[in-house]
Amino acid sequence: MMEPGYRSVSRRDSRSLVGYKHACHAMLHAPLPSSLSPFQMQMRFDGKIGFPGGFVDIRDHSLEDGLNRELAEELGCDQKLLCVTESDYRSSHATDAMPQKVVAHFYIKQLSLADLHRIEVAAVHAKDHGREVMGTIRVPLYTLRDGFGGLPAFLTNTFIGNAKEQLIYALRTLKLLSEEAIQTAISAGQEG
Ligand code: GTP
Ligand code: MN
Ligand code: MN
Ligand code: MN
Ligand code: MN
């Protein structure tokens, strides 16, 4: 399922890769016992969909320090509302395919529905809103009766890097959708 060119690498091993930049991105979500659970992504300046986050400098700072700085720049929320920690870390993938060699680290952070909504409201006042980030979006987690509307249609968007695979991974690990529903959405999107 992983994009060609992306290989899974451990957090520890990724640090000794030479000539790679490191980037950290986070999926923010709130638990609701339904397919309306808000999953957050963003429309980027380049018209592609991705997660909030960005490049981090691992020489001077931890991955999480860098990620929290990027989240503050792109979402404009203070640390009391949103602070990603090592326990939210999920995976790392290295690629040589981009203009530069990158290790992409991925985090999943669960928030209360009220806090997630506060973040959405604050995001329009963020430093990078309208520059790097064109807006925060919620991922439709359901499939409409026509078999294409909802998640299948969403998956036909253009995603940055391996963000689409990160999204599908998050759907799987959080078990909000059945494996069958995920598979159907992926293949309906490919046919659509
Ligand atoms: P600048 O401050 O303008 O450099 O942007 P940034 O630091 O916010 O970086 P950005 O978020 O664009 O991401 C840095 C790198 O990670 C780029 O190589 C992107 O291609 C890649 N990238 C961006 N978003 C995602 C994402 O959601 N998932 C993955 N896997 N990679 C991403
Ligand atoms: Mn940024
Ligand atoms: Mn970014
Ligand atoms: Mn940056
Ligand atoms: Mn920037």
PDB file of C-alpha atoms and ligand atoms in Angstrom:
ATOM      1  CA  MET A   1       0.000   0.000   0.000  1.00  0.00           C
ATOM      2  CA  MET A   2       2.925   2.352   0.651  1.00  0.00           C
ATOM      3  CA  GLU A   3       3.842   4.742  -2.193  1.00  0.00           C
ATOM      4  CA  PRO A   4       6.766   3.438  -4.177  1.00  0.00           C
ATOM      5  CA  GLY A   5       9.949   5.049  -2.964  1.00  0.00           C
ATOM      6  CA  TYR A   6       8.877   5.199   0.672  1.00  0.00           C
ATOM      7  CA  ARG A   7      10.522   2.722   2.975  1.00  0.00           C
ATOM      8  CA  SER A   8       9.659   2.192   6.582  1.00  0.00           C
ATOM      9  CA  VAL A   9      12.516   3.065   8.919  1.00  0.00           C
ATOM     10  CA  SER A  10      12.746   3.048  12.702  1.00  0.00           C
ATOM     11  CA  ARG A  11      12.824   6.350  14.549  1.00  0.00           C
ATOM     12  CA  ARG A  12      16.263   5.457  15.893  1.00  0.00           C
ATOM     13  CA  ASP A  13      17.809   4.313  12.596  1.00  0.00           C
ATOM     14  CA  SER A  14      16.460   7.371  10.774  1.00  0.00           C
ATOM     15  CA  ARG A  15      18.746   9.609  12.841  1.00  0.00           C
ATOM     16  CA  SER A  16      21.884   8.063  11.376  1.00  0.00           C
ATOM     17  CA  LEU A  17      20.798   8.473   7.729  1.00  0.00           C
ATOM     18  CA  VAL A  18      23.170  10.903   6.039  1.00  0.00           C
ATOM     19  CA  GLY A  19      21.915  13.739   3.835  1.00  0.00           C
ATOM     20  CA  TYR A  20      18.240  13.504   4.796  1.00  0.00           C
ATOM     21  CA  LYS A  21      16.034  16.295   6.068  1.00  0.00           C
ATOM     22  CA  HIS A  22      13.487  15.329   8.715  1.00  0.00           C
ATOM     23  CA  ALA A  23       9.828  16.327   8.638  1.00  0.00           C
ATOM     24  CA  CYS A  24       7.124  15.670  11.242  1.00  0.00           C
ATOM     25  CA  HIS A  25       3.391  15.801  10.577  1.00  0.00           C
ATOM     26  CA  ALA A  26       0.434  15.064  12.834  1.00  0.00           C
ATOM     27  CA  MET A  27      -3.090  13.844  12.356  1.00  0.00           C
ATOM     28  CA  LEU A  28      -5.357  15.473  14.928  1.00  0.00           C
ATOM     29  CA  HIS A  29      -8.638  13.776  15.653  1.00  0.00           C
ATOM     30  CA  ALA A  30     -11.411  13.660  18.181  1.00  0.00           C
ATOM     31  CA  PRO A  31     -13.256  10.532  19.197  1.00  0.00           C
ATOM     32  CA  LEU A  32     -16.909  10.274  18.295  1.00  0.00           C
ATOM     33  CA  PRO A  33     -18.533   6.890  18.146  1.00  0.00           C
ATOM     34  CA  SER A  34     -19.400   7.300  14.481  1.00  0.00           C
ATOM     35  CA  SER A  35     -18.062   7.947  11.011  1.00  0.00           C
ATOM     36  CA  LEU A  36     -18.502  11.667  11.749  1.00  0.00           C
ATOM     37  CA  SER A  37     -15.402  11.587  13.978  1.00  0.00           C
ATOM     38  CA  PRO A  38     -13.413  14.616  12.919  1.00  0.00           C
ATOM     39  CA  PHE A  39     -10.084  13.796  11.296  1.00  0.00           C
ATOM     40  CA  GLN A  40      -8.071  16.851  10.454  1.00  0.00           C
ATOM     41  CA  MET A  41      -5.963  17.505   7.384  1.00  0.00           C
ATOM     42  CA  GLN A  42      -5.111  20.687   5.512  1.00  0.00           C
ATOM     43  CA  MET A  43      -5.173  22.199   2.052  1.00  0.00           C
ATOM     44  CA  ARG A  44      -1.600  23.224   1.379  1.00  0.00           C
ATOM     45  CA  PHE A  45      -0.328  26.219  -0.584  1.00  0.00           C
ATOM     46  CA  ASP A  46       0.567  23.877  -3.466  1.00  0.00           C
ATOM     47  CA  GLY A  47      -3.015  22.617  -3.804  1.00  0.00           C
ATOM     48  CA  LYS A  48      -2.163  19.242  -2.318  1.00  0.00           C
ATOM     49  CA  ILE A  49      -3.631  17.773   0.850  1.00  0.00           C
ATOM     50  CA  GLY A  50      -1.413  16.930   3.803  1.00  0.00           C
ATOM     51  CA  PHE A  51      -1.154  17.076   7.562  1.00  0.00           C
ATOM     52  CA  PRO A  52      -0.031  20.037   9.656  1.00  0.00           C
ATOM     53  CA  GLY A  53       3.675  19.956  10.473  1.00  0.00           C
ATOM     54  CA  GLY A  54       6.900  20.504   8.593  1.00  0.00           C
ATOM     55  CA  PHE A  55      10.657  20.348   8.548  1.00  0.00           C
ATOM     56  CA  VAL A  56      12.435  19.929  11.873  1.00  0.00           C
ATOM     57  CA  ASP A  57      16.090  20.409  12.783  1.00  0.00           C
ATOM     58  CA  ILE A  58      17.161  17.278  14.634  1.00  0.00           C
ATOM     59  CA  ARG A  59      20.618  18.606  15.444  1.00  0.00           C
ATOM     60  CA  ASP A  60      19.317  21.195  17.904  1.00  0.00           C
ATOM     61  CA  HIS A  61      15.863  19.991  18.855  1.00  0.00           C
ATOM     62  CA  SER A  62      13.825  16.861  19.416  1.00  0.00           C
ATOM     63  CA  LEU A  63      11.410  15.763  16.703  1.00  0.00           C
ATOM     64  CA  GLU A  64       8.535  16.779  18.968  1.00  0.00           C
ATOM     65  CA  ASP A  65       9.929  20.276  19.688  1.00  0.00           C
ATOM     66  CA  GLY A  66      10.177  20.879  15.961  1.00  0.00           C
ATOM     67  CA  LEU A  67       6.714  19.481  15.311  1.00  0.00           C
ATOM     68  CA  ASN A  68       5.153  21.642  18.043  1.00  0.00           C
ATOM     69  CA  ARG A  69       6.816  24.737  16.546  1.00  0.00           C
ATOM     70  CA  GLU A  70       5.398  23.882  13.106  1.00  0.00           C
ATOM     71  CA  LEU A  71       1.947  23.242  14.598  1.00  0.00           C
ATOM     72  CA  ALA A  72       2.063  26.653  16.285  1.00  0.00           C
ATOM     73  CA  GLU A  73       3.031  28.327  12.984  1.00  0.00           C
ATOM     74  CA  GLU A  74       0.411  26.504  10.914  1.00  0.00           C
ATOM     75  CA  LEU A  75      -2.455  26.211  13.416  1.00  0.00           C
ATOM     76  CA  GLY A  76      -1.774  29.188  15.662  1.00  0.00           C
ATOM     77  CA  CYS A  77      -2.752  27.408  18.846  1.00  0.00           C
ATOM     78  CA  ASP A  78      -0.847  27.623  22.100  1.00  0.00           C
ATOM     79  CA  GLN A  79       0.942  24.721  23.767  1.00  0.00           C
ATOM     80  CA  LYS A  80      -1.713  24.407  26.451  1.00  0.00           C
ATOM     81  CA  LEU A  81      -4.254  23.423  23.807  1.00  0.00           C
ATOM     82  CA  LEU A  82      -2.019  21.243  21.667  1.00  0.00           C
ATOM     83  CA  CYS A  83       1.276  19.633  22.640  1.00  0.00           C
ATOM     84  CA  VAL A  84       2.363  16.542  20.744  1.00  0.00           C
ATOM     85  CA  THR A  85       4.616  14.190  22.703  1.00  0.00           C
ATOM     86  CA  GLU A  86       6.695  11.109  21.950  1.00  0.00           C
ATOM     87  CA  SER A  87       3.761   8.901  22.943  1.00  0.00           C
ATOM     88  CA  ASP A  88       1.868  10.230  19.887  1.00  0.00           C
ATOM     89  CA  TYR A  89       4.635   9.071  17.521  1.00  0.00           C
ATOM     90  CA  ARG A  90       3.557   6.349  15.047  1.00  0.00           C
ATOM     91  CA  SER A  91       5.926   5.817  12.118  1.00  0.00           C
ATOM     92  CA  SER A  92       8.817   7.018   9.987  1.00  0.00           C
ATOM     93  CA  HIS A  93       9.332   6.629   6.243  1.00  0.00           C
ATOM     94  CA  ALA A  94      12.368   7.632   4.220  1.00  0.00           C
ATOM     95  CA  THR A  95      12.310   8.647   0.578  1.00  0.00           C
ATOM     96  CA  ASP A  96      14.905   9.616  -2.001  1.00  0.00           C
ATOM     97  CA  ALA A  97      12.233  10.573  -4.534  1.00  0.00           C
ATOM     98  CA  MET A  98      11.468  14.165  -3.533  1.00  0.00           C
ATOM     99  CA  PRO A  99      13.584  17.091  -4.605  1.00  0.00           C
ATOM    100  CA  GLN A 100      15.468  16.349  -1.393  1.00  0.00           C
ATOM    101  CA  LYS A 101      15.926  13.194   0.640  1.00  0.00           C
ATOM    102  CA  VAL A 102      13.372  13.287   3.446  1.00  0.00           C
ATOM    103  CA  VAL A 103      12.449  11.193   6.461  1.00  0.00           C
ATOM    104  CA  ALA A 104       8.743  11.733   7.171  1.00  0.00           C
ATOM    105  CA  HIS A 105       7.729  11.085  10.784  1.00  0.00           C
ATOM    106  CA  PHE A 106       4.056  10.654  11.567  1.00  0.00           C
ATOM    107  CA  TYR A 107       2.052  11.321  14.744  1.00  0.00           C
ATOM    108  CA  ILE A 108      -1.554  10.759  15.733  1.00  0.00           C
ATOM    109  CA  LYS A 109      -2.981  12.959  18.478  1.00  0.00           C
ATOM    110  CA  GLN A 110      -6.381  12.490  20.030  1.00  0.00           C
ATOM    111  CA  LEU A 111      -8.095  15.589  21.401  1.00  0.00           C
ATOM    112  CA  SER A 112     -11.488  16.336  22.795  1.00  0.00           C
ATOM    113  CA  LEU A 113     -14.062  17.454  20.256  1.00  0.00           C
ATOM    114  CA  ALA A 114     -14.182  20.876  21.952  1.00  0.00           C
ATOM    115  CA  ASP A 115     -10.398  21.316  21.732  1.00  0.00           C
ATOM    116  CA  LEU A 116     -10.284  20.163  18.129  1.00  0.00           C
ATOM    117  CA  HIS A 117     -12.937  22.728  17.308  1.00  0.00           C
ATOM    118  CA  ARG A 118     -10.962  25.438  19.136  1.00  0.00           C
ATOM    119  CA  ILE A 119      -7.963  24.552  16.985  1.00  0.00           C
ATOM    120  CA  GLU A 120     -10.023  24.842  13.807  1.00  0.00           C
ATOM    121  CA  VAL A 121     -11.265  28.269  14.862  1.00  0.00           C
ATOM    122  CA  ALA A 122      -7.794  29.502  15.875  1.00  0.00           C
ATOM    123  CA  ALA A 123      -6.211  28.218  12.640  1.00  0.00           C
ATOM    124  CA  VAL A 124      -7.445  31.119  10.522  1.00  0.00           C
ATOM    125  CA  HIS A 125      -5.345  33.443  12.694  1.00  0.00           C
ATOM    126  CA  ALA A 126      -2.177  31.351  12.426  1.00  0.00           C
ATOM    127  CA  LYS A 127       1.040  32.933  11.142  1.00  0.00           C
ATOM    128  CA  ASP A 128       1.127  30.693   8.064  1.00  0.00           C
ATOM    129  CA  HIS A 129      -2.599  30.743   7.294  1.00  0.00           C
ATOM    130  CA  GLY A 130      -3.065  31.887   3.699  1.00  0.00           C
ATOM    131  CA  ARG A 131       0.653  31.363   3.021  1.00  0.00           C
ATOM    132  CA  GLU A 132       1.702  27.762   3.609  1.00  0.00           C
ATOM    133  CA  VAL A 133      -1.763  26.624   4.657  1.00  0.00           C
ATOM    134  CA  MET A 134      -4.945  27.435   2.750  1.00  0.00           C
ATOM    135  CA  GLY A 135      -7.254  25.929   5.347  1.00  0.00           C
ATOM    136  CA  THR A 136      -7.952  23.171   7.805  1.00  0.00           C
ATOM    137  CA  ILE A 137     -10.274  20.466   6.519  1.00  0.00           C
ATOM    138  CA  ARG A 138     -12.095  17.461   7.946  1.00  0.00           C
ATOM    139  CA  VAL A 139     -11.886  14.124   6.193  1.00  0.00           C
ATOM    140  CA  PRO A 140     -15.260  12.561   5.316  1.00  0.00           C
ATOM    141  CA  LEU A 141     -15.063   9.099   6.853  1.00  0.00           C
ATOM    142  CA  TYR A 142     -18.292   7.745   5.374  1.00  0.00           C
ATOM    143  CA  THR A 143     -19.295   6.529   1.936  1.00  0.00           C
ATOM    144  CA  LEU A 144     -22.526   7.849   0.458  1.00  0.00           C
ATOM    145  CA  ARG A 145     -25.093   5.552  -1.091  1.00  0.00           C
ATOM    146  CA  ASP A 146     -23.744   6.124  -4.596  1.00  0.00           C
ATOM    147  CA  GLY A 147     -20.599   4.287  -3.458  1.00  0.00           C
ATOM    148  CA  PHE A 148     -18.317   7.178  -4.383  1.00  0.00           C
ATOM    149  CA  GLY A 149     -19.305  10.289  -2.414  1.00  0.00           C
ATOM    150  CA  GLY A 150     -17.479  10.760   0.878  1.00  0.00           C
ATOM    151  CA  LEU A 151     -14.199   8.970   1.578  1.00  0.00           C
ATOM    152  CA  PRO A 152     -13.752   7.418  -1.916  1.00  0.00           C
ATOM    153  CA  ALA A 153     -14.079  10.837  -3.563  1.00  0.00           C
ATOM    154  CA  PHE A 154     -11.802  12.404  -0.943  1.00  0.00           C
ATOM    155  CA  LEU A 155      -9.094   9.827  -1.697  1.00  0.00           C
ATOM    156  CA  THR A 156      -8.994  10.933  -5.357  1.00  0.00           C
ATOM    157  CA  ASN A 157      -7.436  14.254  -4.274  1.00  0.00           C
ATOM    158  CA  THR A 158      -3.741  14.839  -4.779  1.00  0.00           C
ATOM    159  CA  PHE A 159      -1.808  14.268  -1.565  1.00  0.00           C
ATOM    160  CA  ILE A 160       1.667  15.486  -0.646  1.00  0.00           C
ATOM    161  CA  GLY A 161       4.382  12.871  -0.129  1.00  0.00           C
ATOM    162  CA  ASN A 162       2.940   9.753   1.460  1.00  0.00           C
ATOM    163  CA  ALA A 163       0.183  11.634   3.313  1.00  0.00           C
ATOM    164  CA  LYS A 164      -2.506   9.445   1.702  1.00  0.00           C
ATOM    165  CA  GLU A 165      -0.832   6.321   3.080  1.00  0.00           C
ATOM    166  CA  GLN A 166      -0.518   8.017   6.478  1.00  0.00           C
ATOM    167  CA  LEU A 167      -4.250   8.782   6.378  1.00  0.00           C
ATOM    168  CA  ILE A 168      -5.160   5.178   5.523  1.00  0.00           C
ATOM    169  CA  TYR A 169      -2.803   3.918   8.217  1.00  0.00           C
ATOM    170  CA  ALA A 170      -4.524   6.180  10.761  1.00  0.00           C
ATOM    171  CA  LEU A 171      -7.968   4.945   9.713  1.00  0.00           C
ATOM    172  CA  ARG A 172      -6.762   1.369  10.185  1.00  0.00           C
ATOM    173  CA  THR A 173      -5.069   1.783  13.545  1.00  0.00           C
ATOM    174  CA  LEU A 174      -7.909   3.803  15.059  1.00  0.00           C
ATOM    175  CA  LYS A 175     -10.398   1.173  13.836  1.00  0.00           C
ATOM    176  CA  LEU A 176     -13.094   3.724  13.059  1.00  0.00           C
ATOM    177  CA  LEU A 177     -13.901   1.951   9.825  1.00  0.00           C
ATOM    178  CA  SER A 178     -13.904  -1.751   9.067  1.00  0.00           C
ATOM    179  CA  GLU A 179     -11.091  -3.113   6.914  1.00  0.00           C
ATOM    180  CA  GLU A 180     -13.724  -3.861   4.278  1.00  0.00           C
ATOM    181  CA  ALA A 181     -14.986  -0.253   4.283  1.00  0.00           C
ATOM    182  CA  ILE A 182     -11.419   1.025   3.908  1.00  0.00           C
ATOM    183  CA  GLN A 183     -10.667  -1.353   1.011  1.00  0.00           C
ATOM    184  CA  THR A 184     -13.926  -0.447  -0.723  1.00  0.00           C
ATOM    185  CA  ALA A 185     -13.193   3.271  -0.383  1.00  0.00           C
ATOM    186  CA  ILE A 186      -9.691   2.834  -1.810  1.00  0.00           C
ATOM    187  CA  SER A 187     -10.844   0.845  -4.842  1.00  0.00           C
ATOM    188  CA  ALA A 188     -13.966   2.966  -5.488  1.00  0.00           C
ATOM    189  CA  GLY A 189     -11.665   5.996  -5.525  1.00  0.00           C
ATOM    190  CA  GLN A 190      -9.370   4.325  -8.047  1.00  0.00           C
ATOM    191  CA  GLU A 191     -12.270   3.552 -10.389  1.00  0.00           C
ATOM    192  CA  GLY A 192     -13.993   6.941  -9.943  1.00  0.00           C
TER     193      GLY A 192
HETATM  194  P1  GTP B   1       8.427  25.470   4.939  1.00  0.00           P
HETATM  195  O1  GTP B   1       8.477  26.171   6.231  1.00  0.00           O
HETATM  196  O2  GTP B   1       7.904  26.293   3.814  1.00  0.00           O
HETATM  197  O3  GTP B   1       9.698  24.774   4.598  1.00  0.00           O
HETATM  198  O4  GTP B   1       7.332  24.276   5.049  1.00  0.00           O
HETATM  199  P2  GTP B   1       7.217  23.197   6.193  1.00  0.00           P
HETATM  200  O5  GTP B   1       8.402  23.236   7.076  1.00  0.00           O
HETATM  201  O6  GTP B   1       5.880  23.358   6.804  1.00  0.00           O
HETATM  202  O7  GTP B   1       7.317  21.827   5.371  1.00  0.00           O
HETATM  203  P3  GTP B   1       6.156  20.920   4.763  1.00  0.00           P
HETATM  204  O8  GTP B   1       5.029  20.767   5.709  1.00  0.00           O
HETATM  205  O9  GTP B   1       5.854  21.380   3.393  1.00  0.00           O
HETATM  206  O10 GTP B   1       6.823  19.478   4.676  1.00  0.00           O
HETATM  207  C1  GTP B   1       8.185  19.224   4.591  1.00  0.00           C
HETATM  208  C2  GTP B   1       8.410  17.981   3.748  1.00  0.00           C
HETATM  209  O11 GTP B   1       7.516  16.938   4.077  1.00  0.00           O
HETATM  210  C3  GTP B   1       8.214  18.216   2.271  1.00  0.00           C
HETATM  211  O12 GTP B   1       9.222  17.452   1.628  1.00  0.00           O
HETATM  212  C4  GTP B   1       6.864  17.662   1.936  1.00  0.00           C
HETATM  213  O13 GTP B   1       6.906  17.093   0.664  1.00  0.00           O
HETATM  214  C5  GTP B   1       6.645  16.610   2.990  1.00  0.00           C
HETATM  215  N1  GTP B   1       5.263  16.645   3.526  1.00  0.00           N
HETATM  216  C6  GTP B   1       4.459  17.700   3.713  1.00  0.00           C
HETATM  217  N2  GTP B   1       3.284  17.354   4.270  1.00  0.00           N
HETATM  218  C7  GTP B   1       3.343  16.020   4.456  1.00  0.00           C
HETATM  219  C8  GTP B   1       2.434  15.069   4.997  1.00  0.00           C
HETATM  220  O14 GTP B   1       1.326  15.360   5.428  1.00  0.00           O
HETATM  221  N3  GTP B   1       2.865  13.798   5.020  1.00  0.00           N
HETATM  222  C9  GTP B   1       4.093  13.434   4.532  1.00  0.00           C
HETATM  223  N4  GTP B   1       4.429  12.156   4.588  1.00  0.00           N
HETATM  224  N5  GTP B   1       4.962  14.289   4.026  1.00  0.00           N
HETATM  225  C10 GTP B   1       4.604  15.569   3.979  1.00  0.00           C
HETATM  226 MN    MN B   2       5.300  25.026   8.115  1.00  0.00          MN
HETATM  227 MN    MN B   3       3.985  22.280   6.741  1.00  0.00          MN
HETATM  228 MN    MN B   4       8.969  25.056   8.196  1.00  0.00          MN
HETATM  229 MN    MN B   5       7.576  27.934   7.038  1.00  0.00          MN
END
